[in-house]
PDB file of N, CA, C and O in Angstrom:
ATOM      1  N   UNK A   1      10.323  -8.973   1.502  1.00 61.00           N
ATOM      2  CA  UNK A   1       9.047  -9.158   2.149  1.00 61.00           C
ATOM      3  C   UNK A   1       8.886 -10.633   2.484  1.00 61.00           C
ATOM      4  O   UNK A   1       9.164 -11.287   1.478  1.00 61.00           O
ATOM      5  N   UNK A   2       8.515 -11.481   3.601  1.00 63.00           N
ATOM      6  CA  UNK A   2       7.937 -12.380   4.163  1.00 63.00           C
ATOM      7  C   UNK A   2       6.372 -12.290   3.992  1.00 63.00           C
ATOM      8  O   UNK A   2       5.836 -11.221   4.284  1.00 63.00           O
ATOM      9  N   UNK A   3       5.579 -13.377   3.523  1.00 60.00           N
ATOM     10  CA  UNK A   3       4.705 -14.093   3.723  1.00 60.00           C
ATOM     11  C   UNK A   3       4.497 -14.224   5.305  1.00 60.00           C
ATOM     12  O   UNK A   3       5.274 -14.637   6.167  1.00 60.00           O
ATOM     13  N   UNK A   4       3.200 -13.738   5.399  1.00 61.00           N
ATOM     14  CA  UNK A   4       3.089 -14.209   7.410  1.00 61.00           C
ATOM     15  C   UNK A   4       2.568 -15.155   7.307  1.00 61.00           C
ATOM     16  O   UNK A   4       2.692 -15.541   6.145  1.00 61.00           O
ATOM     17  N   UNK A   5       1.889 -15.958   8.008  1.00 60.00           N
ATOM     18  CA  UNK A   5       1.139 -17.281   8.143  1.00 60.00           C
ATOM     19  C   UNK A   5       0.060 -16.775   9.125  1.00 60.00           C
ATOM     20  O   UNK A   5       0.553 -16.148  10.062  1.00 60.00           O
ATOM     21  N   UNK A   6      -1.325 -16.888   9.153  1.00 59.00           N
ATOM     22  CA  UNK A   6      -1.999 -16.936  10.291  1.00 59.00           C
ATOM     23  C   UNK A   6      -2.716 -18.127  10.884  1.00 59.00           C
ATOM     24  O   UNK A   6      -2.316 -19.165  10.357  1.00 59.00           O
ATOM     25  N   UNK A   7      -3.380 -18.267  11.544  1.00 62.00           N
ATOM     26  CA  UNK A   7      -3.935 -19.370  12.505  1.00 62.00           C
ATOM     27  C   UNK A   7      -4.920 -19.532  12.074  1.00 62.00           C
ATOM     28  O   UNK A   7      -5.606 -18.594  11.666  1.00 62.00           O
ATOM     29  N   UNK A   8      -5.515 -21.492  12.003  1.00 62.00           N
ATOM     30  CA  UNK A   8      -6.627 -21.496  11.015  1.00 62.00           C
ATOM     31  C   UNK A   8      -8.184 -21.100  11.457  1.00 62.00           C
ATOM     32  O   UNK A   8      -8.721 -21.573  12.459  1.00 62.00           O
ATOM     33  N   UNK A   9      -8.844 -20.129  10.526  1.00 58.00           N
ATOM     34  CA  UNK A   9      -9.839 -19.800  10.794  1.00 58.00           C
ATOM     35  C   UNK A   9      -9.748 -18.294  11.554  1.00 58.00           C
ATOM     36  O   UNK A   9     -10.763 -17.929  12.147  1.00 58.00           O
ATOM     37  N   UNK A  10      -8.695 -17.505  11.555  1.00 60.00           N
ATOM     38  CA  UNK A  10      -8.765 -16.601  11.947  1.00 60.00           C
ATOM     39  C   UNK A  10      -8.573 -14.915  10.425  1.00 60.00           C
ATOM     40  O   UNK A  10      -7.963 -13.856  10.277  1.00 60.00           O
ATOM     41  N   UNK A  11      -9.494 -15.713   9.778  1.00 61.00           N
ATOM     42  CA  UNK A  11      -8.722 -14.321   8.805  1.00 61.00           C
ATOM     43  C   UNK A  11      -8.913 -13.044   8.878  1.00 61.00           C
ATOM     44  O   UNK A  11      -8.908 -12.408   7.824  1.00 61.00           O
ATOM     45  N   UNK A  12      -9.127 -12.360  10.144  1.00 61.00           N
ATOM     46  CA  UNK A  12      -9.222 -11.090  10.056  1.00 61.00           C
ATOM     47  C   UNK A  12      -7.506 -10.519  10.175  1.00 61.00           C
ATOM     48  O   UNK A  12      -7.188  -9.608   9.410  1.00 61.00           O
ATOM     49  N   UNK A  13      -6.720 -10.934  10.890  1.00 66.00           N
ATOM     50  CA  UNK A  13      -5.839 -10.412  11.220  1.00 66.00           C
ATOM     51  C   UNK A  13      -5.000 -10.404   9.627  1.00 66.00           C
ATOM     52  O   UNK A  13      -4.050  -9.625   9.713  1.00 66.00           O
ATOM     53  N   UNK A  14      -5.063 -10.871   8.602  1.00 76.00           N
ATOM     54  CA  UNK A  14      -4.040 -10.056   7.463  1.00 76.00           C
ATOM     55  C   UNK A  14      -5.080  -9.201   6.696  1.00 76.00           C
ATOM     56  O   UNK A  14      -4.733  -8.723   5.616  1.00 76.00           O
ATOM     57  N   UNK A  15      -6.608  -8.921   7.276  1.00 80.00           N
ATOM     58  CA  UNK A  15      -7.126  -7.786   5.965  1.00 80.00           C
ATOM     59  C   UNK A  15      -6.696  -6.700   4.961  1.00 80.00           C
ATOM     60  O   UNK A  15      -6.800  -6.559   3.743  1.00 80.00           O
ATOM     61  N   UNK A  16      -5.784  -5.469   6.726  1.00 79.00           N
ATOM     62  CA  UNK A  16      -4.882  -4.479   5.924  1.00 79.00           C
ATOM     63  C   UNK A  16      -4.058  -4.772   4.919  1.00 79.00           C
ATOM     64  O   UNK A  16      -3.870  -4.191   3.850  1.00 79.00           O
ATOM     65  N   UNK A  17      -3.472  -5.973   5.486  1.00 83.00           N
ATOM     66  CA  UNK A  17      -2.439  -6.595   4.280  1.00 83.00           C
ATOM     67  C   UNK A  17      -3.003  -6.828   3.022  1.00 83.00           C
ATOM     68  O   UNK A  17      -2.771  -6.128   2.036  1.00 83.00           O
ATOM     69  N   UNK A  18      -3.824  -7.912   3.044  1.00 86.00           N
ATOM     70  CA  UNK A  18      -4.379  -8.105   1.756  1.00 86.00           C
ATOM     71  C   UNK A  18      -5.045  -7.298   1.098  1.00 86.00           C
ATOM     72  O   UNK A  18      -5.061  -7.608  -0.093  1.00 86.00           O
ATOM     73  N   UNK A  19      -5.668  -6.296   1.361  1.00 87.00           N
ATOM     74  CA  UNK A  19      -5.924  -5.299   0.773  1.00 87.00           C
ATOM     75  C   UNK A  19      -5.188  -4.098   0.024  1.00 87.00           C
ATOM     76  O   UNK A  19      -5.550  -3.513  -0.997  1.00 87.00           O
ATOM     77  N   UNK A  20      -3.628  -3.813   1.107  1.00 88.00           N
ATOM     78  CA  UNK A  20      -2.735  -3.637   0.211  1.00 88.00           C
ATOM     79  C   UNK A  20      -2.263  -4.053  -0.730  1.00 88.00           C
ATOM     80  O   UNK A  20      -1.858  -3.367  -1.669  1.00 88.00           O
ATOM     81  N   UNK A  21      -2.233  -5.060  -0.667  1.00 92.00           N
ATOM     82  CA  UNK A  21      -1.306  -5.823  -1.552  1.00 92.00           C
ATOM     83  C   UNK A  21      -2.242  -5.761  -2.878  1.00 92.00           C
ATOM     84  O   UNK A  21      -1.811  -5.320  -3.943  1.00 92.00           O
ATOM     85  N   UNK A  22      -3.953  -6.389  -2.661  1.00 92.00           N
ATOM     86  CA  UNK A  22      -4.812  -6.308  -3.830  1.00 92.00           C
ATOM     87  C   UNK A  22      -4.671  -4.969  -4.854  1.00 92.00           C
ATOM     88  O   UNK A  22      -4.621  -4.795  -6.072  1.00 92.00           O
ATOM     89  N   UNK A  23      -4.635  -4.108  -3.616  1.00 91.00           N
ATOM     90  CA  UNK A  23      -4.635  -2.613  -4.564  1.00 91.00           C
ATOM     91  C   UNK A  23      -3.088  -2.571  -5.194  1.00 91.00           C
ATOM     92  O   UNK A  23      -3.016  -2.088  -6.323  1.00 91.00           O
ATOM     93  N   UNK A  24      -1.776  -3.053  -4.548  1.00 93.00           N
ATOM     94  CA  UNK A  24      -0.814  -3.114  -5.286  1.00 93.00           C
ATOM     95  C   UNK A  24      -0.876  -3.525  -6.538  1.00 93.00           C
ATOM     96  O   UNK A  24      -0.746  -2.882  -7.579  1.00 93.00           O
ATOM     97  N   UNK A  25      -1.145  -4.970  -6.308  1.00 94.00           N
ATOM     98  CA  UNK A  25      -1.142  -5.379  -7.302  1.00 94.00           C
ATOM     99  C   UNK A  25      -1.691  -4.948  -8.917  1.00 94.00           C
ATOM    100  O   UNK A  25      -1.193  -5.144 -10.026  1.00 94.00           O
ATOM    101  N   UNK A  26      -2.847  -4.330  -8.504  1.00 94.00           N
ATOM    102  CA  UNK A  26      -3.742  -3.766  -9.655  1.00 94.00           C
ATOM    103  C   UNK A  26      -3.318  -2.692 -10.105  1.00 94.00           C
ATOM    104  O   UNK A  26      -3.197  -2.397 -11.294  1.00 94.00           O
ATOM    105  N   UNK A  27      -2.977  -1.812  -8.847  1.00 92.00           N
ATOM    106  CA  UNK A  27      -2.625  -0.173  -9.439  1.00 92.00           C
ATOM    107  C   UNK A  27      -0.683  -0.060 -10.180  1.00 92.00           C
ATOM    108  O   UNK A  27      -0.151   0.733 -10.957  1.00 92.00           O
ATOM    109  N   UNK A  28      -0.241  -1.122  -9.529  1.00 93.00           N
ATOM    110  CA  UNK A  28       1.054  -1.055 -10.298  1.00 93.00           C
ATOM    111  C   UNK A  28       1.416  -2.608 -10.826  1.00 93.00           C
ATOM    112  O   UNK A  28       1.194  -2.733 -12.031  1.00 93.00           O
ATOM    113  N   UNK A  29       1.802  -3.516 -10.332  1.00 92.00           N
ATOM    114  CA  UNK A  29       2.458  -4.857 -10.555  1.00 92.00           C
ATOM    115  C   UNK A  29       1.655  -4.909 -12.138  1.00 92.00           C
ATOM    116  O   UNK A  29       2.309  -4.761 -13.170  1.00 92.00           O
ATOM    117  N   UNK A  30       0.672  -5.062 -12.143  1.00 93.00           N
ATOM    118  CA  UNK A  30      -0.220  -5.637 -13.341  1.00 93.00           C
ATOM    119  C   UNK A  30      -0.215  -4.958 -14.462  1.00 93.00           C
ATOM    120  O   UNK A  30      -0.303  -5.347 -15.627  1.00 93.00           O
ATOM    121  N   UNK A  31      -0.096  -3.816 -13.974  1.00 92.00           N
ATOM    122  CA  UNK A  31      -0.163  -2.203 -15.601  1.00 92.00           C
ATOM    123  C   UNK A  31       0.951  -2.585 -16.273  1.00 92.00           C
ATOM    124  O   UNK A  31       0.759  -2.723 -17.481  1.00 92.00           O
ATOM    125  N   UNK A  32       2.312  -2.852 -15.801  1.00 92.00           N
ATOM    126  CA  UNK A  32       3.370  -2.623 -16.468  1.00 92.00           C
ATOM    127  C   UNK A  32       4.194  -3.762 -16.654  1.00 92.00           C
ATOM    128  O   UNK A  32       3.770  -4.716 -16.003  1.00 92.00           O
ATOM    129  N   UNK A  33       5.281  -4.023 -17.346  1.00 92.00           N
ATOM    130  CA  UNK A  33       6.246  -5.010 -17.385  1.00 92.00           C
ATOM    131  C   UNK A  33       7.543  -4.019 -16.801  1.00 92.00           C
ATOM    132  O   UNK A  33       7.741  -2.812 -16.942  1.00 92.00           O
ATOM    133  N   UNK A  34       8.242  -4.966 -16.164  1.00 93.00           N
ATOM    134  CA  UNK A  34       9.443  -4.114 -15.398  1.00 93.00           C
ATOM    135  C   UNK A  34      10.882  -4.629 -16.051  1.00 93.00           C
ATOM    136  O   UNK A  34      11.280  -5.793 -16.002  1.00 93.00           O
ATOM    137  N   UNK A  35      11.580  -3.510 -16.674  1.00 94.00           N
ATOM    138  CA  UNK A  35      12.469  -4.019 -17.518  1.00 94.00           C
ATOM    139  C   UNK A  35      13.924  -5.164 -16.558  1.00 94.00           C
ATOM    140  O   UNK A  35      14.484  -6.234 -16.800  1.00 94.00           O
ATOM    141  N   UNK A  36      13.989  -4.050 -15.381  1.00 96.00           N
ATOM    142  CA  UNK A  36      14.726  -4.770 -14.276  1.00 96.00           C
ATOM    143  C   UNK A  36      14.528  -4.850 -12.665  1.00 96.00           C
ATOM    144  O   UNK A  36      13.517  -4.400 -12.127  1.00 96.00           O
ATOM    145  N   UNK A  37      15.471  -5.398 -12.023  1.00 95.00           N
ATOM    146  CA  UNK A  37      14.773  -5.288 -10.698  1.00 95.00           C
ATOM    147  C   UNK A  37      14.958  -3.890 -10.143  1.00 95.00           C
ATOM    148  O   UNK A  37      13.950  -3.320  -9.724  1.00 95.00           O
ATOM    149  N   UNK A  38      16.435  -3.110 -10.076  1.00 96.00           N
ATOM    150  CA  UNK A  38      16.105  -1.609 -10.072  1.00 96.00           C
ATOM    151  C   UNK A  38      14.679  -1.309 -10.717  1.00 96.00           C
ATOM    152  O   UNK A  38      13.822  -0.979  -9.898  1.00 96.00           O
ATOM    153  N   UNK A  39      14.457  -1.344 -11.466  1.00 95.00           N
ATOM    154  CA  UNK A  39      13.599  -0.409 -12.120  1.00 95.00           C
ATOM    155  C   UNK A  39      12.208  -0.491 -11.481  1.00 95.00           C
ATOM    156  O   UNK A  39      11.516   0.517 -11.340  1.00 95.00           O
ATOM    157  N   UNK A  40      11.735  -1.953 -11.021  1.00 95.00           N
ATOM    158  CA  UNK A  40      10.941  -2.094 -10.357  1.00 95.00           C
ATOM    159  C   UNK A  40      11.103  -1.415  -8.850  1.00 95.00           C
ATOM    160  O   UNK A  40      10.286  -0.636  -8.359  1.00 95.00           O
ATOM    161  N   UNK A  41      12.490  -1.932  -8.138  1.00 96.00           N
ATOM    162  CA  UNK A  41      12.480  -0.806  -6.833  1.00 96.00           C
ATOM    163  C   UNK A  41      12.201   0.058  -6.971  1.00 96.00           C
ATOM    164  O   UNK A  41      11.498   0.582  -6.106  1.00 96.00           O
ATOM    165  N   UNK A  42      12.558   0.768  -8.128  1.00 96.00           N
ATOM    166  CA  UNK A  42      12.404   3.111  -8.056  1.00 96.00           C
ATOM    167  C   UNK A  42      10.861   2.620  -8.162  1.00 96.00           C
ATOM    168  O   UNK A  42      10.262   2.737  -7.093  1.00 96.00           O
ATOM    169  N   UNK A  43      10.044   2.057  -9.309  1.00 95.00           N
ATOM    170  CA  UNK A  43       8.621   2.131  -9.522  1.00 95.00           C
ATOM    171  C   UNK A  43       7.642   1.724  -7.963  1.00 95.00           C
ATOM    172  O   UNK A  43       6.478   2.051  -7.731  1.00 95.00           O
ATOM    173  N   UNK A  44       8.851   0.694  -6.829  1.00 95.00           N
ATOM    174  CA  UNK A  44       7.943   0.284  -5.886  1.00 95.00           C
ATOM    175  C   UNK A  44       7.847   1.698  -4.976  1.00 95.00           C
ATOM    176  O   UNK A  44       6.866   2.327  -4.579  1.00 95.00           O
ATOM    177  N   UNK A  45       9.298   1.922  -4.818  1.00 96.00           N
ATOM    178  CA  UNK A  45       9.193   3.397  -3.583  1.00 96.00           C
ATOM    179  C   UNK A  45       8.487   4.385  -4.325  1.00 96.00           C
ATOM    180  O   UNK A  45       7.724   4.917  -3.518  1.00 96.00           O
ATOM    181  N   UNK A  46       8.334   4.956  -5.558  1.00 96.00           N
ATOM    182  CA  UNK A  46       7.533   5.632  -5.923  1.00 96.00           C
ATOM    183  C   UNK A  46       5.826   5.313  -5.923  1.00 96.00           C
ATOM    184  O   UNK A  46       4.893   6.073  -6.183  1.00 96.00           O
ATOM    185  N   UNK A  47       5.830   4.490  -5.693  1.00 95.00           N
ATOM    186  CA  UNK A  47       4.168   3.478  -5.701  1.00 95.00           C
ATOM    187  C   UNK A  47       3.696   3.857  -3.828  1.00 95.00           C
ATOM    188  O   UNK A  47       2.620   4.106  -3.286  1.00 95.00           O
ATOM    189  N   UNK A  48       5.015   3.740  -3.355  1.00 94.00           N
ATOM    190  CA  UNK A  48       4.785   3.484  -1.250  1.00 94.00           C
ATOM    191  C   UNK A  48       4.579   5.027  -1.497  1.00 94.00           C
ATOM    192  O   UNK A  48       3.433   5.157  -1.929  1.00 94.00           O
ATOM    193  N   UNK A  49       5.101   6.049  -1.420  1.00 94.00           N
ATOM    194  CA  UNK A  49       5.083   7.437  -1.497  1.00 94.00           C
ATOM    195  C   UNK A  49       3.588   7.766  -1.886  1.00 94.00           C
ATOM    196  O   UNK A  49       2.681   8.205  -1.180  1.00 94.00           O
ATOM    197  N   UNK A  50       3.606   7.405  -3.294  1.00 94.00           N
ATOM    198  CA  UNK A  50       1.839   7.586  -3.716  1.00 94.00           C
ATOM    199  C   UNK A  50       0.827   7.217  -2.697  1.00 94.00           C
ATOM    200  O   UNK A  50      -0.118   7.875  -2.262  1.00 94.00           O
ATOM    201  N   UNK A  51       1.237   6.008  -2.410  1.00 91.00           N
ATOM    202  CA  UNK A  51      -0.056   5.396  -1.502  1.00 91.00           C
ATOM    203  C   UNK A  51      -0.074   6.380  -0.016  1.00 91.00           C
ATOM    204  O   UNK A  51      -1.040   6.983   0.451  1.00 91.00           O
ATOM    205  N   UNK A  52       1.087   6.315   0.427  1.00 89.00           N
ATOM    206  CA  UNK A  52       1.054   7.238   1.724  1.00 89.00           C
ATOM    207  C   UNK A  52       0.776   8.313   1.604  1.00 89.00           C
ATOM    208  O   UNK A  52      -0.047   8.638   2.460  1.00 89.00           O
ATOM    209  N   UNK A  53       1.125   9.336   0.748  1.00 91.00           N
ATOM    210  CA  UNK A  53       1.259  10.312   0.795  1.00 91.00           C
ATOM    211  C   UNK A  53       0.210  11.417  -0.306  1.00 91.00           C
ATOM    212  O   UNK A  53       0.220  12.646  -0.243  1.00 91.00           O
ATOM    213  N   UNK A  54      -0.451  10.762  -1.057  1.00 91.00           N
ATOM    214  CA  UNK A  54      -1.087  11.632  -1.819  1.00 91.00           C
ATOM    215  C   UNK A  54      -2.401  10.812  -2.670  1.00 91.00           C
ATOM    216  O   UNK A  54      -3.224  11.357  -3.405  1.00 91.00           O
ATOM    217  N   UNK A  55      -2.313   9.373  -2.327  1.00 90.00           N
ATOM    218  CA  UNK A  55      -3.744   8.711  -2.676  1.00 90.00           C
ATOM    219  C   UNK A  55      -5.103   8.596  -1.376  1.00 90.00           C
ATOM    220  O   UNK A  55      -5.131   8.162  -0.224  1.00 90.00           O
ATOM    221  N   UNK A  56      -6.132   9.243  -2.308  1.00 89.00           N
ATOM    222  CA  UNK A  56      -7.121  10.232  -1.257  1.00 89.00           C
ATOM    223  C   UNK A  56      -8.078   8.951  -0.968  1.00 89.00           C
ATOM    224  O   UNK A  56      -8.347   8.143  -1.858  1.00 89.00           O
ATOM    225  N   UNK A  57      -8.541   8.847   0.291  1.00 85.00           N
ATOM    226  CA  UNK A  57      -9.116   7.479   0.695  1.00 85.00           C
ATOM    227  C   UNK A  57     -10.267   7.909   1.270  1.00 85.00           C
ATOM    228  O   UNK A  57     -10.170   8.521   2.333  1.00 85.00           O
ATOM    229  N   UNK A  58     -11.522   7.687   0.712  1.00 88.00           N
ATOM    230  CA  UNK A  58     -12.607   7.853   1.464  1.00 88.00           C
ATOM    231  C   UNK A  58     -13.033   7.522   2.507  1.00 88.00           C
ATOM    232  O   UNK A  58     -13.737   8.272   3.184  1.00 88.00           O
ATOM    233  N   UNK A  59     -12.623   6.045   2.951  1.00 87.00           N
ATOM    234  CA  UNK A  59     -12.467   5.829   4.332  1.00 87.00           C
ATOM    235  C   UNK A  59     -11.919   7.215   5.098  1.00 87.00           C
ATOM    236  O   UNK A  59     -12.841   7.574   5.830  1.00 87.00           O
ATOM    237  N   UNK A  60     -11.187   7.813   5.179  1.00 88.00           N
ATOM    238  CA  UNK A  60     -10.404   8.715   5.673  1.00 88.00           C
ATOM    239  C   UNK A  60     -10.848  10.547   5.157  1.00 88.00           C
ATOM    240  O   UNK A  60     -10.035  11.468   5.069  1.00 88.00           O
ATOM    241  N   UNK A  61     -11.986  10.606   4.955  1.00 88.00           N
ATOM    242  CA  UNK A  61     -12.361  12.117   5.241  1.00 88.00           C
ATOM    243  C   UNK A  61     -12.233  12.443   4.291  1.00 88.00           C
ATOM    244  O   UNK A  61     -12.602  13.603   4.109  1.00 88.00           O
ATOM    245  N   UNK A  62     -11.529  11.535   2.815  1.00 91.00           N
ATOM    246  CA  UNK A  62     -10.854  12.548   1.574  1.00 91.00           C
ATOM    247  C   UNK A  62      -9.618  12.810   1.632  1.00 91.00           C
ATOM    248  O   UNK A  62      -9.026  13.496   0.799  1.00 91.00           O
ATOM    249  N   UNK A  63      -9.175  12.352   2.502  1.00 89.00           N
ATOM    250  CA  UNK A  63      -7.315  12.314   3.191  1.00 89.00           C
ATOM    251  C   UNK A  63      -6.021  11.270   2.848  1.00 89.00           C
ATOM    252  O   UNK A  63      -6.085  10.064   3.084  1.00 89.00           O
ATOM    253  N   UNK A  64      -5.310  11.670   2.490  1.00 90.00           N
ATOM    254  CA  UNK A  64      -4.096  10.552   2.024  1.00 90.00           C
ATOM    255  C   UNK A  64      -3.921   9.863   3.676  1.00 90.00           C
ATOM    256  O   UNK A  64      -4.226  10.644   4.577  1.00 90.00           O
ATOM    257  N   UNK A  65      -3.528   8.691   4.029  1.00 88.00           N
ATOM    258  CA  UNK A  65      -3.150   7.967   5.075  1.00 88.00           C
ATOM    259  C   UNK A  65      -2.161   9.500   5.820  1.00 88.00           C
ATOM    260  O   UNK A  65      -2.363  10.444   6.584  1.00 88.00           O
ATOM    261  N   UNK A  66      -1.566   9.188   5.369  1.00 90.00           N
ATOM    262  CA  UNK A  66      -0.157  10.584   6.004  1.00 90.00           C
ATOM    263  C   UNK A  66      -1.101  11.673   7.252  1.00 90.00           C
ATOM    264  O   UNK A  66      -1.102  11.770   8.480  1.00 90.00           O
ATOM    265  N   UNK A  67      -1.823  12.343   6.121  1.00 91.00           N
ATOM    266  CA  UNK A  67      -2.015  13.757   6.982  1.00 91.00           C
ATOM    267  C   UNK A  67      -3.430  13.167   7.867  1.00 91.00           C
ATOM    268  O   UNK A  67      -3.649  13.692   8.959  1.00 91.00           O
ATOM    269  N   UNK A  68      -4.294  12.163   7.407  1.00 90.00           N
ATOM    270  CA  UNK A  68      -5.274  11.659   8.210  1.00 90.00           C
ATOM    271  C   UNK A  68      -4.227  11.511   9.792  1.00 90.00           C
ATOM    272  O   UNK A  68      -4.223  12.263  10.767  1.00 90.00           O
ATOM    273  N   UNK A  69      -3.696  10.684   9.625  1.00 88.00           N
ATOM    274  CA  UNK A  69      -2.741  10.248  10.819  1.00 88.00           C
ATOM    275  C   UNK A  69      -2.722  11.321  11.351  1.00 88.00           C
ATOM    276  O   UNK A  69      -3.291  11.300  12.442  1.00 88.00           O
ATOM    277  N   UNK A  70      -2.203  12.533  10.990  1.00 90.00           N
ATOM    278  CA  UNK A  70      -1.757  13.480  11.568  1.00 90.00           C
ATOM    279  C   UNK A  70      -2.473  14.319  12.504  1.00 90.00           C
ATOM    280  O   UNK A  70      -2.285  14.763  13.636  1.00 90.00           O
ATOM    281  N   UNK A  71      -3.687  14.389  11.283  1.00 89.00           N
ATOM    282  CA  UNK A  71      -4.935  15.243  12.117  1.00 89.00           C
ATOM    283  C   UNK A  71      -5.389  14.686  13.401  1.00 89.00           C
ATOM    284  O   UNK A  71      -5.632  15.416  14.362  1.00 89.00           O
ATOM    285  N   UNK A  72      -5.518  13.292  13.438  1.00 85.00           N
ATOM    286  CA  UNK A  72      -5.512  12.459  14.471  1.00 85.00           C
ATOM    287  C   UNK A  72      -5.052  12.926  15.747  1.00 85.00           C
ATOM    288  O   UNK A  72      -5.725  13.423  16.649  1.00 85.00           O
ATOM    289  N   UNK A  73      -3.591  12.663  15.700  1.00 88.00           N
ATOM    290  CA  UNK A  73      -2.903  12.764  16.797  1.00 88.00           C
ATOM    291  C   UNK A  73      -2.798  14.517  16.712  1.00 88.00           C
ATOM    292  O   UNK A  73      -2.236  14.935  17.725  1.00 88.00           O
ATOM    293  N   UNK A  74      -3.039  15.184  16.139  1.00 88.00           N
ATOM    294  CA  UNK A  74      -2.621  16.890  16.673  1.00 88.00           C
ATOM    295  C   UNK A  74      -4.213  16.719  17.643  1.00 88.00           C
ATOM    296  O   UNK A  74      -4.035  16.942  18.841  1.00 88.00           O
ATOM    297  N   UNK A  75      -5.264  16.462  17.366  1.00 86.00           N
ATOM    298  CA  UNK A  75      -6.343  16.490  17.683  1.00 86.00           C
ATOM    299  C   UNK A  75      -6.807  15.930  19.109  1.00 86.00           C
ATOM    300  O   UNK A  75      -7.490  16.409  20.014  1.00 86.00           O
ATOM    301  N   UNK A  76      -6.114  14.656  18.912  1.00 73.00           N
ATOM    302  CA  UNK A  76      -5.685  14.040  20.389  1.00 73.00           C
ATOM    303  C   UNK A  76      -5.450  14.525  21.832  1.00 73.00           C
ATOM    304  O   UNK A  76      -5.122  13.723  22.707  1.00 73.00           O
TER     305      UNK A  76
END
């Protein structure tokens, strides 16, 4: 992962980011100690999966990101 840089006085453009990352941080990085760096990869792709695929976001109807998307564009 890269660090982006943005332009001064413009902070809207990393919100999504930082907001991921905040909730990363809290819901996994912080809970646990990671014995190695594997171990942390399986715990990160298992963490991306969660978030996409089955953590329910009120922003979003009650919908994981995934199938929100979906309904979207079938709807479209």
């Amino acid at each position: 992962m890269r660090q982006s840089m943005i332009q001064k006085g413009n902070c809207l453009d990393n919100t999504v980011m930082e907001n991921f990352f905040g909730l990363f941080k809290s819901e996994l990085l912080y809970l646990q100690k990671f014995q190695s760096i594997e171990y942390f990869k399986q715990e990160l792709v298992e963490y991306l999966d969660y978030y996409n695929n089955h953590r329910i976001k009120a922003k979003l109807k009650g919908l994981p990101p995934v199938i929100y998307r979906q309904q979207v564009l079938l709807s479209s």
